[in-house]
Coordinates of C-alpha atoms in Angstrom, one line a residue:
M12 CA 12.2 20.9 13.4
G13 CA 15.4 20.5 12.0
S14 CA 16.6 23.2 9.4
A15 CA 17.1 22.2 5.9
S16 CA 20.2 22.8 3.7
T17 CA 20.1 23.3 0.0
R18 CA 21.8 20.1 -0.5
N19 CA 20.4 16.6 -0.2
V20 CA 21.7 15.1 3.1
I21 CA 21.1 11.4 2.6
G22 CA 23.5 9.1 0.6
R23 CA 22.9 6.0 -1.5
R24 CA 23.5 3.6 1.1
E25 CA 20.9 5.1 3.4
R26 CA 18.5 5.4 0.4
W27 CA 18.9 1.7 -0.1
S28 CA 18.6 0.7 3.3
Y29 CA 15.3 2.5 3.6
A30 CA 14.1 0.8 0.3
A31 CA 15.0 -2.6 2.0
G32 CA 11.8 -2.0 4.1
D33 CA 9.4 -2.0 1.2
L34 CA 11.2 -4.9 -0.2
G35 CA 10.1 -7.1 3.0
F36 CA 6.9 -5.2 3.2
N37 CA 5.7 -6.1 -0.4
F38 CA 6.7 -9.8 0.2
I39 CA 3.6 -9.6 2.4
W40 CA 1.8 -7.1 0.2
Q41 CA 2.1 -8.8 -2.9
S42 CA 1.0 -12.0 -1.5
T43 CA -2.2 -10.8 0.0
E44 CA -2.8 -8.2 -2.9
F45 CA -2.5 -10.8 -5.9
Y46 CA -3.1 -14.3 -4.3
L47 CA -5.0 -14.4 -1.2
L48 CA -8.4 -13.8 -2.4
F49 CA -7.8 -16.7 -5.0
F50 CA -6.2 -18.8 -2.2
Y51 CA -9.5 -18.5 -0.2
V52 CA -12.0 -19.1 -2.9
R53 CA -10.1 -22.0 -4.9
H54 CA -8.0 -23.8 -2.5
L55 CA -9.8 -23.3 1.0
G56 CA -13.4 -23.5 -0.9
L57 CA -14.9 -20.2 0.5
S58 CA -17.6 -18.6 -1.4
P59 CA -16.9 -15.3 -2.9
P60 CA -19.3 -13.4 -0.2
V61 CA -17.5 -15.0 2.8
A62 CA -13.8 -14.3 1.2
S63 CA -14.7 -10.8 0.7
A64 CA -16.2 -10.5 4.0
V65 CA -12.8 -11.7 5.6
F66 CA -11.0 -8.9 3.7
L67 CA -14.0 -6.5 5.1
A68 CA -13.3 -7.5 8.6
G69 CA -9.6 -7.1 8.3
G70 CA -10.4 -3.6 7.0
L71 CA -12.7 -2.7 10.1
V72 CA -10.0 -4.0 12.4
E73 CA -7.4 -1.5 10.8
W74 CA -9.9 1.3 11.2
I75 CA -9.6 0.7 14.9
A76 CA -5.8 -0.1 15.1
D77 CA -4.4 2.1 12.6
P78 CA -5.4 5.6 14.3
L79 CA -4.1 4.2 17.6
I80 CA -0.7 3.2 16.1
G81 CA -0.4 6.6 14.4
V82 CA -1.2 8.6 17.6
I83 CA 0.9 6.3 20.1
A84 CA 3.9 6.3 17.7
D85 CA 3.9 10.1 17.0
R86 CA 3.6 10.8 21.0
A87 CA 6.3 8.3 21.7
S88 CA 8.7 9.3 18.9
R89 CA 11.1 11.3 21.0
H90 CA 11.7 8.3 23.2
I91 CA 11.1 5.4 20.7
P92 CA 12.5 6.0 17.0
L93 CA 10.0 5.1 14.3
R94 CA 12.3 2.5 12.8
Y95 CA 12.1 0.5 15.9
W96 CA 8.5 -0.1 14.9
V97 CA 9.6 -1.7 11.9
A98 CA 12.1 -3.9 13.6
V99 CA 9.3 -5.4 15.7
G100 CA 6.2 -5.2 13.5
G101 CA 7.7 -6.5 10.2
P102 CA 8.9 -9.9 11.5
I103 CA 5.5 -10.5 13.4
A104 CA 3.7 -9.7 10.2
A105 CA 6.0 -12.1 8.2
A106 CA 5.2 -15.0 10.9
L107 CA 1.5 -14.4 10.4
L108 CA 1.9 -14.4 6.4
A109 CA 3.2 -17.8 6.8
A110 CA 0.5 -19.0 8.9
T111 CA -2.2 -17.4 6.7
F112 CA -1.3 -19.7 3.6
S113 CA -0.5 -22.8 5.4
M114 CA -4.0 -23.6 6.7
P115 CA -5.4 -26.7 5.1
P116 CA -9.2 -26.8 4.1
L117 CA -11.4 -27.5 7.1
A118 CA -15.1 -28.5 7.8
G119 CA -17.6 -25.9 8.3
G120 CA -17.1 -22.8 10.4
S121 CA -13.8 -23.9 11.4
T122 CA -12.0 -22.6 8.3
I123 CA -13.9 -19.3 8.4
A124 CA -12.9 -18.7 12.2
L125 CA -9.5 -19.7 11.7
V126 CA -9.1 -17.5 8.5
L127 CA -10.5 -14.5 10.1
I128 CA -8.5 -14.6 13.2
T129 CA -5.5 -15.2 11.3
Y130 CA -5.9 -12.5 8.5
C131 CA -6.8 -9.9 11.2
L132 CA -3.8 -10.4 13.3
L133 CA -1.8 -10.4 10.1
R134 CA -3.4 -6.8 9.4
I135 CA -2.7 -5.3 12.7
A136 CA 1.2 -6.5 12.7
Y137 CA 1.6 -5.2 9.2
S138 CA 0.4 -1.8 10.4
V139 CA 2.4 -1.7 13.5
G140 CA 5.7 -2.0 11.1
N141 CA 4.5 -0.4 7.8
I142 CA 2.6 2.8 9.2
P143 CA 5.9 4.0 11.0
Y144 CA 8.0 2.8 8.0
G145 CA 6.2 5.1 5.8
A146 CA 6.5 8.0 8.1
L147 CA 10.2 7.8 8.0
T148 CA 10.2 9.6 4.7
A149 CA 9.4 12.8 6.3
R150 CA 11.9 12.1 9.4
I151 CA 14.9 11.1 7.5
S152 CA 15.2 14.5 5.6
P153 CA 13.0 17.7 5.6
L154 CA 14.1 18.4 1.9
R155 CA 11.7 17.7 -0.9
G156 CA 14.6 16.5 -3.1
D157 CA 15.3 13.8 -0.6
Q158 CA 11.9 12.9 0.1
L159 CA 11.3 12.4 -3.7
A160 CA 14.3 10.3 -4.0
L161 CA 13.3 8.3 -1.0
S162 CA 9.8 7.8 -2.6
S163 CA 11.3 6.8 -5.9
V164 CA 13.7 4.2 -4.3
R165 CA 11.1 3.0 -2.0
M166 CA 8.9 2.3 -4.8
Q167 CA 12.0 0.3 -6.5
G168 CA 12.2 -1.6 -3.3
A169 CA 8.5 -2.4 -3.4
A170 CA 8.9 -3.5 -7.1
T171 CA 11.9 -5.8 -6.3
G172 CA 10.0 -7.3 -3.3
G173 CA 6.8 -7.7 -5.7
L174 CA 8.9 -9.2 -8.4
I175 CA 10.5 -11.8 -6.2
A176 CA 7.3 -12.5 -4.5
A177 CA 5.8 -13.2 -7.8
S178 CA 8.5 -15.4 -9.2
V179 CA 8.4 -17.5 -6.0
Y180 CA 4.6 -18.0 -6.4
V181 CA 5.1 -18.7 -10.3
A182 CA 7.7 -21.5 -9.4
L183 CA 5.9 -23.0 -6.6
A184 CA 2.3 -22.4 -7.1
G185 CA 2.1 -23.9 -10.6
S186 CA -1.1 -23.3 -12.2
G187 CA -2.5 -21.5 -9.3
A188 CA -4.7 -24.3 -8.0
E189 CA -2.5 -25.9 -5.8
G190 CA -2.4 -24.6 -2.3
E191 CA 0.4 -26.2 -1.0
G192 CA 2.4 -24.3 -3.3
F193 CA 1.0 -20.9 -2.1
G194 CA 1.9 -22.1 1.4
H195 CA 5.6 -23.0 0.8
G196 CA 5.9 -19.5 -1.2
A197 CA 4.7 -17.8 1.6
L198 CA 6.9 -19.5 4.2
L199 CA 10.1 -18.8 2.0
L200 CA 9.1 -15.0 1.6
A201 CA 8.6 -14.7 5.4
I202 CA 11.9 -15.8 5.9
L203 CA 13.5 -13.7 3.4
S204 CA 11.7 -10.4 4.9
V205 CA 13.2 -10.4 8.3
P206 CA 16.9 -9.3 7.2
A207 CA 15.2 -6.5 5.1
F208 CA 13.2 -5.3 8.0
L209 CA 16.4 -5.2 10.2
L210 CA 18.4 -3.5 7.7
A211 CA 15.5 -0.9 7.2
A212 CA 15.6 -0.3 11.0
F213 CA 19.2 -0.1 11.8
G214 CA 20.6 1.4 8.4
V215 CA 18.7 5.0 8.3
R216 CA 18.9 8.1 10.8
E217 CA 15.8 10.2 11.7
R218 CA 17.0 13.6 11.3
V219 CA 13.9 15.6 11.7
R220 CA 12.5 15.8 15.0
P221 CA 9.2 17.3 16.3
G222 CA 9.3 19.7 18.8
A223 CA 8.2 19.7 22.5
D224 CA 4.6 19.4 23.5
A225 CA 3.9 23.0 25.0
G226 CA 2.1 26.3 24.5
R227 CA -1.0 26.0 22.1
P228 CA -3.3 23.1 21.9
P229 CA -2.1 20.5 19.4
L230 CA -4.1 19.6 15.9
S231 CA -4.6 16.1 17.5
S232 CA -5.0 14.6 20.9
P233 CA -1.9 13.5 23.0
T234 CA -3.9 10.7 24.6
G235 CA -3.7 7.1 23.2
D236 CA -7.3 5.8 23.5
A237 CA -9.7 4.9 20.6
P238 CA -11.8 8.1 21.1
S239 CA -9.3 10.5 21.1
A240 CA -7.5 8.8 18.2
R241 CA -10.6 9.6 16.0
I242 CA -10.9 13.1 17.4
A243 CA -7.2 13.6 16.6
F244 CA -7.8 12.5 13.1
A245 CA -11.0 14.4 12.4
R246 CA -8.8 17.7 13.6
L247 CA -6.0 16.8 11.1
L248 CA -8.6 16.5 8.2
R249 CA -10.3 19.6 9.0
A250 CA -7.2 21.5 9.5
S251 CA -5.3 20.1 6.2
P252 CA -6.9 20.5 2.7
Q253 CA -3.9 19.0 1.2
L254 CA -4.4 15.7 3.4
R255 CA -8.1 15.6 2.4
R256 CA -7.3 15.9 -1.3
L257 CA -4.5 13.2 -1.0
L258 CA -6.7 10.6 0.9
A259 CA -9.7 11.1 -1.5
T260 CA -7.2 10.4 -4.5
I261 CA -5.5 7.4 -2.8
L262 CA -9.0 5.8 -2.0
V263 CA -10.2 6.0 -5.5
S264 CA -7.0 5.2 -7.5
G265 CA -5.9 2.7 -4.9
T266 CA -9.2 0.9 -5.4
T267 CA -8.6 0.8 -9.3
I268 CA -5.2 -0.5 -8.7
T269 CA -6.3 -3.1 -6.3
V270 CA -9.2 -4.5 -8.3
L271 CA -6.7 -4.7 -11.3
D272 CA -4.2 -6.6 -9.4
K273 CA -6.8 -8.8 -7.5
S274 CA -8.5 -9.6 -10.7
L275 CA -5.7 -10.9 -12.9
L276 CA -5.9 -14.5 -12.1
F277 CA -9.7 -14.4 -12.7
T278 CA -9.4 -12.3 -15.7
F279 CA -7.3 -14.8 -17.6
E280 CA -9.3 -17.9 -15.9
E281 CA -12.3 -16.2 -18.2
F282 CA -10.0 -17.0 -21.2
G283 CA -9.1 -20.4 -20.0
V284 CA -5.4 -19.7 -19.3
A285 CA -5.4 -19.0 -15.4
R286 CA -1.7 -19.8 -15.6
M287 CA -1.0 -16.6 -17.8
G288 CA -2.5 -14.6 -14.7
V289 CA 0.1 -16.1 -12.5
Y290 CA 2.8 -15.1 -14.8
L291 CA 1.3 -11.7 -15.4
A292 CA 1.5 -11.0 -11.7
L293 CA 5.2 -10.6 -12.3
F294 CA 4.5 -7.6 -14.6
P295 CA 3.4 -4.9 -11.9
P296 CA 6.4 -5.3 -9.9
L297 CA 8.7 -5.2 -12.9
A298 CA 7.0 -2.2 -14.2
L299 CA 7.4 -0.3 -11.1
L300 CA 10.9 -1.3 -10.9
V301 CA 11.7 0.1 -14.4
S302 CA 9.1 3.0 -14.5
A303 CA 9.7 4.4 -10.8
P304 CA 12.5 6.6 -11.8
I305 CA 11.0 7.8 -15.2
W306 CA 7.7 8.8 -13.1
A307 CA 9.7 10.5 -10.5
A308 CA 11.6 12.4 -13.2
L309 CA 8.4 13.6 -14.7
G310 CA 7.2 14.5 -11.5
A311 CA 10.2 16.6 -10.6
R312 CA 10.3 18.3 -14.2
L313 CA 6.3 18.6 -14.6
G314 CA 4.9 18.7 -11.4
R315 CA 3.6 15.9 -9.2
S316 CA -0.2 16.7 -9.2
P317 CA -0.4 16.9 -13.2
V318 CA 1.6 13.9 -13.8
L319 CA -0.9 12.2 -11.2
V320 CA -3.7 13.3 -13.2
A321 CA -2.2 12.1 -16.5
A322 CA -1.3 8.7 -15.1
V323 CA -4.8 8.0 -13.8
I324 CA -6.4 9.0 -17.2
L325 CA -4.2 6.9 -19.0
Q326 CA -4.7 3.8 -16.8
T327 CA -8.8 4.4 -17.2
G328 CA -8.3 4.4 -21.0
A329 CA -6.5 1.4 -20.9
I330 CA -8.9 -0.3 -18.6
A331 CA -11.8 0.8 -20.9
A332 CA -9.6 -0.8 -24.1
A333 CA -9.3 -4.0 -22.0
L334 CA -13.3 -4.0 -21.4
L335 CA -14.2 -3.6 -25.2
S336 CA -11.7 -6.3 -26.3
S337 CA -13.0 -9.9 -26.7
T338 CA -9.8 -11.6 -27.5
L339 CA -6.9 -12.6 -25.3
Y340 CA -3.9 -10.4 -26.7
P341 CA -5.6 -6.9 -26.6
V342 CA -6.8 -7.7 -23.2
L343 CA -3.1 -8.5 -22.3
I344 CA -1.7 -5.3 -23.9
A345 CA -4.3 -3.0 -22.4
T346 CA -4.0 -4.6 -18.9
A347 CA -0.1 -4.3 -19.2
V348 CA -0.7 -0.5 -20.0
A349 CA -3.1 -0.1 -17.3
I350 CA -0.6 -1.4 -14.7
V351 CA 2.2 0.9 -15.8
A352 CA 0.0 3.8 -15.4
G353 CA -1.0 2.8 -11.8
E354 CA 2.5 2.3 -10.8
G355 CA 3.0 6.0 -12.0
A356 CA -0.1 7.1 -9.8
S357 CA 1.2 5.2 -6.8
V358 CA 4.7 7.0 -7.0
M359 CA 3.1 10.3 -7.3
L360 CA 0.8 10.0 -4.5
W361 CA 3.5 8.5 -2.1
S362 CA 5.7 11.4 -3.0
L363 CA 2.9 13.9 -2.0
A364 CA 2.6 12.6 1.5
P365 CA 5.2 14.4 3.1
E366 CA 3.7 17.7 1.8
A367 CA 0.7 16.6 3.9
V368 CA 2.7 16.1 6.9
S369 CA 4.7 19.5 6.3
E370 CA 1.2 21.2 6.1
C371 CA 0.0 19.7 9.2
E372 CA 3.1 20.6 11.3
A373 CA 3.3 24.1 10.0
L374 CA -0.1 24.7 11.4
D375 CA 1.0 23.7 15.0
A376 CA 2.9 26.7 16.3
N377 CA 4.7 24.1 19.1
G378 CA 6.1 22.2 16.2
R379 CA 4.6 18.8 17.3
G380 CA 5.0 15.9 15.2
Y381 CA 2.3 14.4 13.0
A382 CA 4.3 12.1 10.5
V383 CA 2.8 8.9 12.0
Q384 CA -0.7 10.2 12.0
V385 CA -0.8 11.3 8.5
Y386 CA 0.8 8.2 7.2
A387 CA -1.8 6.2 9.4
L388 CA -4.5 8.0 7.5
V389 CA -2.9 7.5 4.1
N390 CA -2.5 3.8 4.9
L391 CA -6.3 3.6 6.0
A392 CA -7.1 5.1 2.6
R393 CA -4.7 2.6 0.8
K394 CA -6.2 -0.4 2.9
S395 CA -9.7 0.9 2.5
A396 CA -8.9 0.2 -1.3
Q397 CA -7.8 -3.2 -0.5
V398 CA -11.1 -3.9 1.4
L399 CA -13.4 -2.5 -1.2
A400 CA -11.8 -4.4 -4.3
P401 CA -12.6 -7.8 -3.4
Q402 CA -16.4 -6.6 -2.7
A403 CA -16.3 -5.3 -6.4
I404 CA -14.7 -8.5 -7.7
A405 CA -17.1 -10.7 -5.6
I406 CA -20.2 -9.2 -6.9
T407 CA -19.1 -9.9 -10.6
L408 CA -18.2 -13.5 -9.5
M409 CA -21.6 -13.9 -8.5
I410 CA -23.4 -12.5 -11.6
P411 CA -23.6 -15.1 -14.4
H412 CA -21.5 -14.6 -17.4
A413 CA -20.2 -11.2 -16.1
S414 CA -16.7 -10.2 -16.4
V415 CA -14.5 -8.8 -13.6
R416 CA -13.4 -6.1 -16.1
W417 CA -16.5 -4.5 -15.5
A418 CA -15.9 -3.7 -11.9
T419 CA -12.5 -2.5 -12.9
A420 CA -13.7 -0.1 -15.3
A421 CA -16.6 1.2 -13.2
I422 CA -14.0 2.1 -10.3
A423 CA -11.6 3.6 -12.8
A424 CA -14.1 6.0 -14.2
T425 CA -15.0 7.1 -10.7
A426 CA -11.3 7.7 -10.2
V427 CA -10.9 10.0 -13.1
L428 CA -13.6 11.9 -11.8
V429 CA -12.4 12.4 -8.4
V430 CA -8.8 13.1 -9.6
L431 CA -10.0 15.8 -12.0
A432 CA -11.9 17.6 -9.5
Y433 CA -10.1 16.9 -6.3
A434 CA -6.5 15.9 -6.9
P435 CA -3.7 17.1 -4.5
T436 CA -2.8 20.5 -5.7
K437 CA 1.1 20.6 -4.6
R438 CA 3.4 20.5 -7.5

C-alpha cells in the first residue's frame, strides 16, 4: 500500500467531487427508502405482504450479486479503477429508478411480475456503482484524517441529495396519494443524478493501491464465481473482529433507521395528516446536512465508537417517547430527535469502515486489496436492514389498531443491546 504522510493529501475540490457520488446515489436511495413502499401499497394496490416480499426478493438477489461484485472489483482494481464502476452502474440505476416509479396499476399478477423484475434489476445496478464508490474512501487516501473528512463530506452529499429528492416529491407527489407525481419526480431525479455520478468518477484519484498477488494465500478467494465469493467473505469475517462488530452494528442500527424512515408516511397517516409525512421526509437529509460536520467533530474529539453508542441510545430514547405519546406534536418532536440521532450513528458507522479495510489488508502479508469486498459486506448489512424494515412495517399494518411505532421501538431496543455489547472498538 502507499505510504501515508502526516498531512492530509486531498483537497476541497476532490472531497466535493467524491461527495457528488452520494448526491446521485441518494436520489435513488431516498426514493426507495421513503416512498417506494408507500407507492406500491397505495398507488399500485399491492397488499402489504406482497409489497414487503418484493423488498425481500431484492435483498436475496443482492446477497448473491454483492459478493460477486466485491470480489471481481477488488481483483480487477489494478486494471479497472473503482471509479469506473461508478460511471457505469450509477446511470443504469438512474434509468431503472425512473422505470420503477413509472408503471401504472395493472391487473392480477402482471403488476407483481413487473414490479419484481424492475426492482431486482434496480438493486443490482445500484450495487454495481455504489459498492465500489464506498470503497473509494479507503483508496483515495490512507490517512484517517482524510478518511473521516471523506466520510463527513460524503454524508453531506448524501444529505443534499436526500433533501433535493424529498423537495421534488413534495412538489410533485402532492398528498402522497398521486402515483403520477412520484413517477415524474423519479424521472427528474434520474436525469439529475447522471452528471453527479460522472463528476464522482472522474474528479477523484485512487492513491492507495493493493500489492501484487503473490506469496501466501489470500484471505479471500481470487476467483469470481458465487461459491468462491461466499468462501472469501467467510474468511474475511473469521479474520477481522472489527469487521464482524461493524456489520452487526450496521444491521441493527440500520434497521432502526430504515423502519423510522419508511414509516413516516404511515405514522402521520395514523393522525390523519399524511401530507405532514411527505413534508417530514425533508427533515432527515436536512438534519444530516447540518449535523454531519458536528457528529464528525464529536467523533474526532471523543472517539467514534463512544459517539456511536451515545447516538444509538439517544435515538432509542426518542423513539420510546414517540411511542408513549398519543398526540401529534410530541410525536413529531420525538421523531425529529430520533432522526438526528440516527444520522449521527450513520456518520460514525461509515467512518469506521476504512478501519475494517485496514485490518483485513494488514492480515494479508502480500498487501492484497480488500476494500471493495469489505464495502460489499457493509452494503449487504445496510441493505439487509432495508429488507427487514418493510417486513416489520407490513406486520404492524396487518394488525388491527396497531401503530407502526411499535415496530420502530422494538427494533431500536434491540439495537441498543447489540451496540452496548458488540459495538466496533476502534476510536
